[in-house]
PDB file of C-alpha atoms in Angstrom:
ATOM      1  CA  UNK A   7      -0.302   0.624   0.058  1.00  0.00           C
ATOM      2  CA  UNK A   8       1.520   3.662  -0.923  1.00  0.00           C
ATOM      3  CA  UNK A   9       1.473   6.323   1.684  1.00  0.00           C
ATOM      4  CA  UNK A  10       0.392  10.059   1.024  1.00  0.00           C
ATOM      5  CA  UNK A  11       0.615  12.691   3.315  1.00  0.00           C
ATOM      6  CA  UNK A  12      -2.180  15.561   2.753  1.00  0.00           C
ATOM      7  CA  UNK A  13      -2.233  18.532   4.628  1.00  0.00           C
ATOM      8  CA  UNK A  14      -4.791  21.167   5.114  1.00  0.00           C
ATOM      9  CA  UNK A  15      -7.475  18.526   5.699  1.00  0.00           C
ATOM     10  CA  UNK A  16     -10.039  19.384   8.547  1.00  0.00           C
ATOM     11  CA  UNK A  17     -12.486  20.122   5.811  1.00  0.00           C
ATOM     12  CA  UNK A  18     -13.286  20.875   1.859  1.00  0.00           C
ATOM     13  CA  UNK A  19     -10.647  19.451  -0.932  1.00  0.00           C
ATOM     14  CA  UNK A  20      -7.837  17.469   1.446  1.00  0.00           C
ATOM     15  CA  UNK A  21     -11.259  15.729   3.626  1.00  0.00           C
ATOM     16  CA  UNK A  22     -12.794  14.346   1.042  1.00  0.00           C
ATOM     17  CA  UNK A  23      -9.339  13.775  -1.008  1.00  0.00           C
ATOM     18  CA  UNK A  24      -8.290  12.015   2.095  1.00  0.00           C
ATOM     19  CA  UNK A  25     -11.551   9.849   1.394  1.00  0.00           C
ATOM     20  CA  UNK A  26     -11.369   9.367  -1.510  1.00  0.00           C
ATOM     21  CA  UNK A  27      -7.027   7.859  -1.569  1.00  0.00           C
ATOM     22  CA  UNK A  28      -8.261   5.478   1.092  1.00  0.00           C
ATOM     23  CA  UNK A  29     -11.080   4.286  -0.814  1.00  0.00           C
ATOM     24  CA  UNK A  30      -8.464   3.717  -3.266  1.00  0.00           C
ATOM     25  CA  UNK A  31      -6.244   1.452  -0.740  1.00  0.00           C
ATOM     26  CA  UNK A  32      -4.065   4.200   0.430  1.00  0.00           C
ATOM     27  CA  UNK A  33      -2.831   4.908   3.421  1.00  0.00           C
ATOM     28  CA  UNK A  34      -3.170   8.343   4.611  1.00  0.00           C
ATOM     29  CA  UNK A  35      -1.822  10.579   6.787  1.00  0.00           C
ATOM     30  CA  UNK A  36      -4.097  13.569   6.750  1.00  0.00           C
ATOM     31  CA  UNK A  37      -2.933  16.621   8.332  1.00  0.00           C
ATOM     32  CA  UNK A  38      -3.847  19.646   9.740  1.00  0.00           C
ATOM     33  CA  UNK A  39      -2.535  22.633  11.424  1.00  0.00           C
ATOM     34  CA  UNK A  40      -5.707  22.186  15.038  1.00  0.00           C
ATOM     35  CA  UNK A  41      -6.524  19.299  16.318  1.00  0.00           C
ATOM     36  CA  UNK A  42      -9.789  20.675  17.633  1.00  0.00           C
ATOM     37  CA  UNK A  43     -10.725  20.165  13.848  1.00  0.00           C
ATOM     38  CA  UNK A  44     -10.748  16.881  13.398  1.00  0.00           C
ATOM     39  CA  UNK A  45     -15.290  15.892  13.593  1.00  0.00           C
ATOM     40  CA  UNK A  46     -15.633  16.151  10.722  1.00  0.00           C
ATOM     41  CA  UNK A  47     -13.305  14.478   8.954  1.00  0.00           C
ATOM     42  CA  UNK A  48     -13.359  11.629  11.027  1.00  0.00           C
ATOM     43  CA  UNK A  49     -17.439  11.383  10.264  1.00  0.00           C
ATOM     44  CA  UNK A  50     -16.071  11.542   6.666  1.00  0.00           C
ATOM     45  CA  UNK A  51     -13.377   7.961   7.143  1.00  0.00           C
ATOM     46  CA  UNK A  52     -16.231   6.432   9.443  1.00  0.00           C
ATOM     47  CA  UNK A  53     -18.450   6.823   7.312  1.00  0.00           C
ATOM     48  CA  UNK A  54     -16.391   4.956   4.074  1.00  0.00           C
ATOM     49  CA  UNK A  55     -15.402   2.530   6.416  1.00  0.00           C
ATOM     50  CA  UNK A  56     -11.592   3.835   6.085  1.00  0.00           C
ATOM     51  CA  UNK A  57     -10.278   4.192   9.125  1.00  0.00           C
ATOM     52  CA  UNK A  58      -7.164   2.185   9.506  1.00  0.00           C
ATOM     53  CA  UNK A  59      -5.985   3.706   6.303  1.00  0.00           C
ATOM     54  CA  UNK A  60      -5.666   7.281   7.853  1.00  0.00           C
ATOM     55  CA  UNK A  61      -4.031   7.964  10.717  1.00  0.00           C
ATOM     56  CA  UNK A  62      -4.127  12.521  11.324  1.00  0.00           C
ATOM     57  CA  UNK A  63      -1.684  14.658  12.488  1.00  0.00           C
ATOM     58  CA  UNK A  64      -1.233  18.364  13.883  1.00  0.00           C
ATOM     59  CA  UNK A  65       1.153  19.938  11.231  1.00  0.00           C
ATOM     60  CA  UNK A  66       1.904  23.682  10.028  1.00  0.00           C
ATOM     61  CA  UNK A  67       3.241  24.816   7.211  1.00  0.00           C
ATOM     62  CA  UNK A  68       4.428  27.577   8.658  1.00  0.00           C
ATOM     63  CA  UNK A  69       6.114  25.869  11.903  1.00  0.00           C
ATOM     64  CA  UNK A  70       8.978  24.355  10.849  1.00  0.00           C
ATOM     65  CA  UNK A  71       8.685  22.277  14.348  1.00  0.00           C
ATOM     66  CA  UNK A  72       5.365  21.141  13.452  1.00  0.00           C
ATOM     67  CA  UNK A  73       7.172  20.000   9.830  1.00  0.00           C
ATOM     68  CA  UNK A  74       9.799  18.250  11.896  1.00  0.00           C
ATOM     69  CA  UNK A  75       7.237  16.479  14.264  1.00  0.00           C
ATOM     70  CA  UNK A  76       4.418  15.928  11.731  1.00  0.00           C
ATOM     71  CA  UNK A  77       7.328  14.215   9.267  1.00  0.00           C
ATOM     72  CA  UNK A  78       8.728  12.091  13.125  1.00  0.00           C
ATOM     73  CA  UNK A  79       5.294  10.203  12.885  1.00  0.00           C
ATOM     74  CA  UNK A  80       5.340   9.275   9.748  1.00  0.00           C
ATOM     75  CA  UNK A  81       8.581   7.183  10.147  1.00  0.00           C
ATOM     76  CA  UNK A  82       7.505   5.700  12.935  1.00  0.00           C
ATOM     77  CA  UNK A  83       5.161   4.222  10.764  1.00  0.00           C
ATOM     78  CA  UNK A  84       7.833   1.849   9.459  1.00  0.00           C
ATOM     79  CA  UNK A  85       6.668   2.636   5.520  1.00  0.00           C
ATOM     80  CA  UNK A  86       8.226   4.938   3.296  1.00  0.00           C
ATOM     81  CA  UNK A  87       6.130   8.387   2.106  1.00  0.00           C
ATOM     82  CA  UNK A  88       5.162   7.954  -1.802  1.00  0.00           C
ATOM     83  CA  UNK A  89       2.962  11.663  -2.187  1.00  0.00           C
ATOM     84  CA  UNK A  90       2.425  14.457  -0.757  1.00  0.00           C
ATOM     85  CA  UNK A  91      -0.214  16.610  -1.657  1.00  0.00           C
ATOM     86  CA  UNK A  92      -0.121  20.179  -0.606  1.00  0.00           C
ATOM     87  CA  UNK A  93      -3.071  21.415  -0.473  1.00  0.00           C
ATOM     88  CA  UNK A  94      -3.510  23.523   2.585  1.00  0.00           C
ATOM     89  CA  UNK A  95      -4.552  26.917   1.733  1.00  0.00           C
ATOM     90  CA  UNK A  96      -5.956  30.401   2.215  1.00  0.00           C
ATOM     91  CA  UNK A  97      -6.697  33.677   1.321  1.00  0.00           C
ATOM     92  CA  UNK A  98      -7.775  37.607   1.684  1.00  0.00           C
ATOM     93  CA  UNK A  99     -10.681  39.280   0.706  1.00  0.00           C
ATOM     94  CA  UNK A 100     -10.076  43.083  -0.161  1.00  0.00           C
ATOM     95  CA  UNK A 101      -8.909  45.258  -1.958  1.00  0.00           C
ATOM     96  CA  UNK A 102      -4.513  45.972  -1.683  1.00  0.00           C
ATOM     97  CA  UNK A 103      -4.020  48.872  -0.526  1.00  0.00           C
ATOM     98  CA  UNK A 104      -6.588  48.134   2.449  1.00  0.00           C
ATOM     99  CA  UNK A 105      -4.995  45.188   3.189  1.00  0.00           C
ATOM    100  CA  UNK A 106      -2.438  45.204   5.970  1.00  0.00           C
ATOM    101  CA  UNK A 107       1.818  43.670   5.371  1.00  0.00           C
ATOM    102  CA  UNK A 108       0.383  40.741   8.188  1.00  0.00           C
ATOM    103  CA  UNK A 109      -2.712  39.840   6.131  1.00  0.00           C
ATOM    104  CA  UNK A 110      -0.579  39.891   2.788  1.00  0.00           C
ATOM    105  CA  UNK A 111       2.292  37.847   4.140  1.00  0.00           C
ATOM    106  CA  UNK A 112      -0.080  35.154   5.577  1.00  0.00           C
ATOM    107  CA  UNK A 113      -1.286  34.765   2.425  1.00  0.00           C
ATOM    108  CA  UNK A 114       2.441  34.042   1.097  1.00  0.00           C
ATOM    109  CA  UNK A 115       3.646  32.134   3.783  1.00  0.00           C
ATOM    110  CA  UNK A 116       0.626  29.252   3.805  1.00  0.00           C
ATOM    111  CA  UNK A 117       0.428  29.241   0.065  1.00  0.00           C
ATOM    112  CA  UNK A 118       4.036  29.374  -1.594  1.00  0.00           C
ATOM    113  CA  UNK A 119       6.848  28.712   1.564  1.00  0.00           C
ATOM    114  CA  UNK A 120       5.125  26.263   3.202  1.00  0.00           C
ATOM    115  CA  UNK A 121       4.283  24.334   0.395  1.00  0.00           C
ATOM    116  CA  UNK A 122       8.413  24.849  -0.209  1.00  0.00           C
ATOM    117  CA  UNK A 123       9.154  24.778   3.068  1.00  0.00           C
ATOM    118  CA  UNK A 124       7.390  20.849   3.207  1.00  0.00           C
ATOM    119  CA  UNK A 125       8.427  20.148   0.080  1.00  0.00           C
ATOM    120  CA  UNK A 126      12.047  20.683   1.059  1.00  0.00           C
ATOM    121  CA  UNK A 127      11.895  18.452   4.265  1.00  0.00           C
ATOM    122  CA  UNK A 128      10.456  15.697   2.120  1.00  0.00           C
ATOM    123  CA  UNK A 129      12.862  15.456  -0.998  1.00  0.00           C
ATOM    124  CA  UNK A 130      15.975  13.922   1.015  1.00  0.00           C
ATOM    125  CA  UNK A 131      14.691  10.850   1.496  1.00  0.00           C
ATOM    126  CA  UNK A 132      12.579  11.430  -1.620  1.00  0.00           C
ATOM    127  CA  UNK A 133      15.572  10.739  -3.183  1.00  0.00           C
ATOM    128  CA  UNK A 134      16.446   8.578  -1.625  1.00  0.00           C
ATOM    129  CA  UNK A 135      14.414   6.741  -3.266  1.00  0.00           C
ATOM    130  CA  UNK A 136      14.342   8.194  -6.631  1.00  0.00           C
ATOM    131  CA  UNK A 137      10.585   7.755  -6.351  1.00  0.00           C
ATOM    132  CA  UNK A 138       7.951  10.249  -5.013  1.00  0.00           C
ATOM    133  CA  UNK A 139       5.306  12.643  -7.035  1.00  0.00           C
ATOM    134  CA  UNK A 140       4.617  16.168  -5.062  1.00  0.00           C
ATOM    135  CA  UNK A 141       0.756  17.032  -5.742  1.00  0.00           C
ATOM    136  CA  UNK A 142       0.042  20.792  -5.408  1.00  0.00           C
ATOM    137  CA  UNK A 143      -3.460  21.904  -5.094  1.00  0.00           C
ATOM    138  CA  UNK A 144      -3.273  25.092  -7.711  1.00  0.00           C
ATOM    139  CA  UNK A 145      -5.879  27.481  -8.718  1.00  0.00           C
ATOM    140  CA  UNK A 146      -7.581  28.702 -12.237  1.00  0.00           C
ATOM    141  CA  UNK A 147      -6.718  32.168 -10.068  1.00  0.00           C
ATOM    142  CA  UNK A 148      -3.390  30.785 -10.670  1.00  0.00           C
ATOM    143  CA  UNK A 149      -4.152  31.688 -15.239  1.00  0.00           C
ATOM    144  CA  UNK A 150      -5.413  35.425 -15.150  1.00  0.00           C
ATOM    145  CA  UNK A 151      -6.256  38.067 -12.000  1.00  0.00           C
ATOM    146  CA  UNK A 152      -8.982  38.679 -10.188  1.00  0.00           C
ATOM    147  CA  UNK A 153     -10.293  41.586  -8.880  1.00  0.00           C
ATOM    148  CA  UNK A 154     -10.241  41.983  -4.489  1.00  0.00           C
ATOM    149  CA  UNK A 155      -8.286  38.753  -4.842  1.00  0.00           C
ATOM    150  CA  UNK A 156      -4.616  39.889  -5.219  1.00  0.00           C
ATOM    151  CA  UNK A 157      -2.453  38.266  -2.461  1.00  0.00           C
ATOM    152  CA  UNK A 158      -4.441  35.136  -3.542  1.00  0.00           C
ATOM    153  CA  UNK A 159      -3.504  34.998  -7.279  1.00  0.00           C
ATOM    154  CA  UNK A 160       0.149  36.302  -6.188  1.00  0.00           C
ATOM    155  CA  UNK A 161       0.670  33.220  -4.274  1.00  0.00           C
ATOM    156  CA  UNK A 162      -0.640  30.769  -7.419  1.00  0.00           C
ATOM    157  CA  UNK A 163       1.520  32.546 -10.179  1.00  0.00           C
ATOM    158  CA  UNK A 164       4.562  31.605  -7.454  1.00  0.00           C
ATOM    159  CA  UNK A 165       3.839  28.378  -7.171  1.00  0.00           C
ATOM    160  CA  UNK A 166       3.875  27.835 -10.743  1.00  0.00           C
ATOM    161  CA  UNK A 167       6.086  29.151 -11.401  1.00  0.00           C
ATOM    162  CA  UNK A 168       9.000  27.614  -8.608  1.00  0.00           C
ATOM    163  CA  UNK A 169       7.100  24.017  -9.879  1.00  0.00           C
ATOM    164  CA  UNK A 170       8.076  24.653 -13.436  1.00  0.00           C
ATOM    165  CA  UNK A 171      11.611  25.158 -12.904  1.00  0.00           C
ATOM    166  CA  UNK A 172      12.259  22.763  -9.828  1.00  0.00           C
ATOM    167  CA  UNK A 173      10.796  20.125 -11.804  1.00  0.00           C
ATOM    168  CA  UNK A 174      13.769  20.037 -14.043  1.00  0.00           C
ATOM    169  CA  UNK A 175      15.867  19.668 -10.856  1.00  0.00           C
ATOM    170  CA  UNK A 176      14.276  16.630  -9.584  1.00  0.00           C
ATOM    171  CA  UNK A 177      13.933  14.683 -12.774  1.00  0.00           C
ATOM    172  CA  UNK A 178      16.217  12.864 -12.487  1.00  0.00           C
ATOM    173  CA  UNK A 179      15.851  11.075  -8.781  1.00  0.00           C
ATOM    174  CA  UNK A 180      12.018   9.812 -10.131  1.00  0.00           C
ATOM    175  CA  UNK A 181      10.366  12.436  -8.218  1.00  0.00           C
ATOM    176  CA  UNK A 182       7.382  14.024 -10.781  1.00  0.00           C
ATOM    177  CA  UNK A 183       5.491  17.230 -10.000  1.00  0.00           C
ATOM    178  CA  UNK A 184       1.739  17.589 -11.038  1.00  0.00           C
ATOM    179  CA  UNK A 185      -0.243  20.950 -10.332  1.00  0.00           C
ATOM    180  CA  UNK A 186      -4.131  20.022 -10.062  1.00  0.00           C
ATOM    181  CA  UNK A 187      -5.631  23.338 -10.998  1.00  0.00           C
ATOM    182  CA  UNK A 188      -9.759  23.221  -9.752  1.00  0.00           C
ATOM    183  CA  UNK A 189     -12.103  26.664 -10.725  1.00  0.00           C
ATOM    184  CA  UNK A 190     -14.852  27.913  -8.108  1.00  0.00           C
ATOM    185  CA  UNK A 191     -16.177  24.459  -6.042  1.00  0.00           C
ATOM    186  CA  UNK A 192     -18.129  24.545  -2.786  1.00  0.00           C
ATOM    187  CA  UNK A 193     -15.598  24.195  -0.330  1.00  0.00           C
ATOM    188  CA  UNK A 194     -15.289  26.459   3.312  1.00  0.00           C
ATOM    189  CA  UNK A 195     -12.222  28.644   2.350  1.00  0.00           C
ATOM    190  CA  UNK A 196     -15.219  31.052   1.169  1.00  0.00           C
ATOM    191  CA  UNK A 197     -16.850  31.694   4.582  1.00  0.00           C
ATOM    192  CA  UNK A 198     -13.596  30.972   6.330  1.00  0.00           C
ATOM    193  CA  UNK A 199     -11.239  33.679   4.451  1.00  0.00           C
ATOM    194  CA  UNK A 200     -11.238  37.280   6.035  1.00  0.00           C
ATOM    195  CA  UNK A 201     -12.706  39.735   3.593  1.00  0.00           C
ATOM    196  CA  UNK A 202     -11.422  43.655   4.323  1.00  0.00           C
ATOM    197  CA  UNK A 203     -14.515  46.420   3.453  1.00  0.00           C
ATOM    198  CA  UNK A 204     -14.539  48.782   5.022  1.00  0.00           C
ATOM    199  CA  UNK A 205     -17.078  51.541   4.070  1.00  0.00           C
ATOM    200  CA  UNK A 206     -14.391  53.721   4.569  1.00  0.00           C
ATOM    201  CA  UNK A 207     -12.537  53.024   1.066  1.00  0.00           C
ATOM    202  CA  UNK A 208     -11.438  54.192  -2.005  1.00  0.00           C
ATOM    203  CA  UNK A 209     -12.467  51.251  -3.378  1.00  0.00           C
ATOM    204  CA  UNK A 210     -15.693  50.780  -1.802  1.00  0.00           C
ATOM    205  CA  UNK A 211     -18.270  51.106  -5.302  1.00  0.00           C
ATOM    206  CA  UNK A 212     -16.575  47.565  -6.164  1.00  0.00           C
ATOM    207  CA  UNK A 213     -16.076  46.327  -3.071  1.00  0.00           C
ATOM    208  CA  UNK A 214     -19.365  45.910  -2.075  1.00  0.00           C
ATOM    209  CA  UNK A 215     -20.175  45.334  -5.729  1.00  0.00           C
ATOM    210  CA  UNK A 216     -17.976  41.995  -5.847  1.00  0.00           C
ATOM    211  CA  UNK A 217     -19.281  40.940  -2.376  1.00  0.00           C
ATOM    212  CA  UNK A 218     -22.554  40.136  -3.880  1.00  0.00           C
ATOM    213  CA  UNK A 219     -21.652  39.054  -7.632  1.00  0.00           C
ATOM    214  CA  UNK A 220     -19.312  36.849  -6.409  1.00  0.00           C
ATOM    215  CA  UNK A 221     -21.607  35.262  -4.073  1.00  0.00           C
ATOM    216  CA  UNK A 222     -24.254  34.790  -6.597  1.00  0.00           C
ATOM    217  CA  UNK A 223     -21.279  33.489  -9.042  1.00  0.00           C
ATOM    218  CA  UNK A 224     -20.652  30.742  -6.419  1.00  0.00           C
ATOM    219  CA  UNK A 225     -24.292  29.586  -5.140  1.00  0.00           C
ATOM    220  CA  UNK A 226     -25.032  29.040  -8.702  1.00  0.00           C
ATOM    221  CA  UNK A 227     -21.810  27.393 -10.151  1.00  0.00           C
ATOM    222  CA  UNK A 228     -19.250  26.229  -7.778  1.00  0.00           C
ATOM    223  CA  UNK A 229     -18.961  22.542  -8.084  1.00  0.00           C
ATOM    224  CA  UNK A 230     -18.505  19.232  -6.175  1.00  0.00           C
ATOM    225  CA  UNK A 231     -15.022  19.200  -4.402  1.00  0.00           C
ATOM    226  CA  UNK A 232     -15.495  15.219  -5.371  1.00  0.00           C
ATOM    227  CA  UNK A 233     -14.437  16.232  -8.655  1.00  0.00           C
ATOM    228  CA  UNK A 234     -10.999  18.185  -7.067  1.00  0.00           C
ATOM    229  CA  UNK A 235     -10.710  14.974  -5.105  1.00  0.00           C
ATOM    230  CA  UNK A 236     -10.851  12.454  -8.466  1.00  0.00           C
ATOM    231  CA  UNK A 237      -8.201  14.550 -10.320  1.00  0.00           C
ATOM    232  CA  UNK A 238      -6.056  14.226  -7.562  1.00  0.00           C
ATOM    233  CA  UNK A 239      -6.141  10.397  -6.477  1.00  0.00           C
ATOM    234  CA  UNK A 240      -6.009  10.281 -10.179  1.00  0.00           C
ATOM    235  CA  UNK A 241      -2.594  11.895 -10.680  1.00  0.00           C
ATOM    236  CA  UNK A 242      -1.821   9.806  -8.472  1.00  0.00           C
ATOM    237  CA  UNK A 243      -2.356   6.377  -9.738  1.00  0.00           C
ATOM    238  CA  UNK A 244      -1.691   7.601 -12.882  1.00  0.00           C
ATOM    239  CA  UNK A 245       1.472   5.521 -14.329  1.00  0.00           C
ATOM    240  CA  UNK A 246       2.458   8.830 -15.821  1.00  0.00           C
ATOM    241  CA  UNK A 247       0.138  12.304 -14.488  1.00  0.00           C
ATOM    242  CA  UNK A 248      -0.222  15.574 -16.341  1.00  0.00           C
ATOM    243  CA  UNK A 249       2.353  18.067 -15.017  1.00  0.00           C
ATOM    244  CA  UNK A 250      -0.707  20.683 -14.989  1.00  0.00           C
ATOM    245  CA  UNK A 251      -4.686  19.369 -14.789  1.00  0.00           C
ATOM    246  CA  UNK A 252      -7.685  22.273 -14.479  1.00  0.00           C
ATOM    247  CA  UNK A 253     -10.052  21.124 -13.078  1.00  0.00           C
ATOM    248  CA  UNK A 254     -14.464  22.622 -13.948  1.00  0.00           C
ATOM    249  CA  UNK A 255     -15.097  24.125 -17.049  1.00  0.00           C
ATOM    250  CA  UNK A 256     -14.397  27.772 -15.879  1.00  0.00           C
ATOM    251  CA  UNK A 257     -10.155  26.175 -14.888  1.00  0.00           C
ATOM    252  CA  UNK A 258     -10.397  24.884 -17.716  1.00  0.00           C
ATOM    253  CA  UNK A 259     -11.400  27.875 -20.311  1.00  0.00           C
ATOM    254  CA  UNK A 260      -8.668  30.140 -18.454  1.00  0.00           C
ATOM    255  CA  UNK A 261      -5.904  27.622 -19.252  1.00  0.00           C
ATOM    256  CA  UNK A 262      -6.743  27.553 -22.533  1.00  0.00           C
ATOM    257  CA  UNK A 263      -7.138  31.154 -23.029  1.00  0.00           C
ATOM    258  CA  UNK A 264      -3.874  32.017 -21.005  1.00  0.00           C
ATOM    259  CA  UNK A 265      -1.138  33.046 -23.815  1.00  0.00           C
ATOM    260  CA  UNK A 266      -3.647  32.677 -26.206  1.00  0.00           C
ATOM    261  CA  UNK A 267      -5.968  35.568 -25.756  1.00  0.00           C
ATOM    262  CA  UNK A 268      -4.532  39.245 -23.930  1.00  0.00           C
ATOM    263  CA  UNK A 269      -4.263  40.566 -20.478  1.00  0.00           C
ATOM    264  CA  UNK A 270      -6.593  43.066 -21.996  1.00  0.00           C
ATOM    265  CA  UNK A 271      -9.144  40.905 -23.524  1.00  0.00           C
ATOM    266  CA  UNK A 272      -9.729  38.562 -20.330  1.00  0.00           C
ATOM    267  CA  UNK A 273      -9.501  41.449 -18.025  1.00  0.00           C
ATOM    268  CA  UNK A 274     -12.486  42.973 -20.641  1.00  0.00           C
ATOM    269  CA  UNK A 275     -14.263  39.236 -20.414  1.00  0.00           C
ATOM    270  CA  UNK A 276     -13.493  39.083 -15.792  1.00  0.00           C
ATOM    271  CA  UNK A 277     -15.453  42.387 -16.213  1.00  0.00           C
ATOM    272  CA  UNK A 278     -18.331  41.362 -18.073  1.00  0.00           C
ATOM    273  CA  UNK A 279     -19.473  37.947 -16.026  1.00  0.00           C
ATOM    274  CA  UNK A 280     -18.931  40.030 -12.498  1.00  0.00           C
ATOM    275  CA  UNK A 281     -20.800  43.149 -14.572  1.00  0.00           C
ATOM    276  CA  UNK A 282     -17.474  45.636 -13.220  1.00  0.00           C
ATOM    277  CA  UNK A 283     -19.761  47.497 -15.337  1.00  0.00           C
ATOM    278  CA  UNK A 284     -22.204  48.544 -13.756  1.00  0.00           C
ATOM    279  CA  UNK A 285     -19.830  49.769  -9.970  1.00  0.00           C
ATOM    280  CA  UNK A 286     -21.128  53.416  -9.098  1.00  0.00           C
ATOM    281  CA  UNK A 287     -17.344  54.886  -8.563  1.00  0.00           C
TER     282      UNK A 287
END
């Protein structure tokens, strides 16, 4: 049985991916920053009758000591780690000028530097066994900028550039990198992310408009996150996975549009979709 470590499994993609991989016979080390939030995962694993294949550990990808403890726990199981799924992620909504430095850095620390820190810690063992698969949950936000979401978009653009570069270095050791790029899915990142919407903001008309239109967009178009879990599991099971997999219609469209349509055209498409012409400044 292969073994995989997954980050951010208390909800969303991480939770359903844990269940999907356990159902496929993977040993899963399901990690989360706050073990007090494991109840939903425990229920889902029990319902799938997969408890024997799932082990829950604490892991904060921004804390080097936490990373060390989680990896030590995996080593104690006596099984080599075959793969890691980098799923932990955060966002903050708001106009860039209104955000604090701490809010912006938090997004980058989790979504970008956290992936780098955990990967770097795992690489010596993966190189020694000359095999391994590193799966990164990216986003459609890696293909085009989004208003009031600049830190999150920047973190996804950054992680994709890093992944494309480090793939050259790891290929000789049999280590593969895979990017999974979902569109809008029903996960709690929409509710859990802070939104900075001060009424005194110079950008208040835009922010208020987006608050309403994005909620409508998510309610109408957000899809079942199990689709993403299956895409991740397929990438881990495949003999030769694709480097990039866009999941969902919006992500596939933006994936095709990237590099083929001018940025100005893409912004116009986004502007019409979110009816930005109706914003009254």
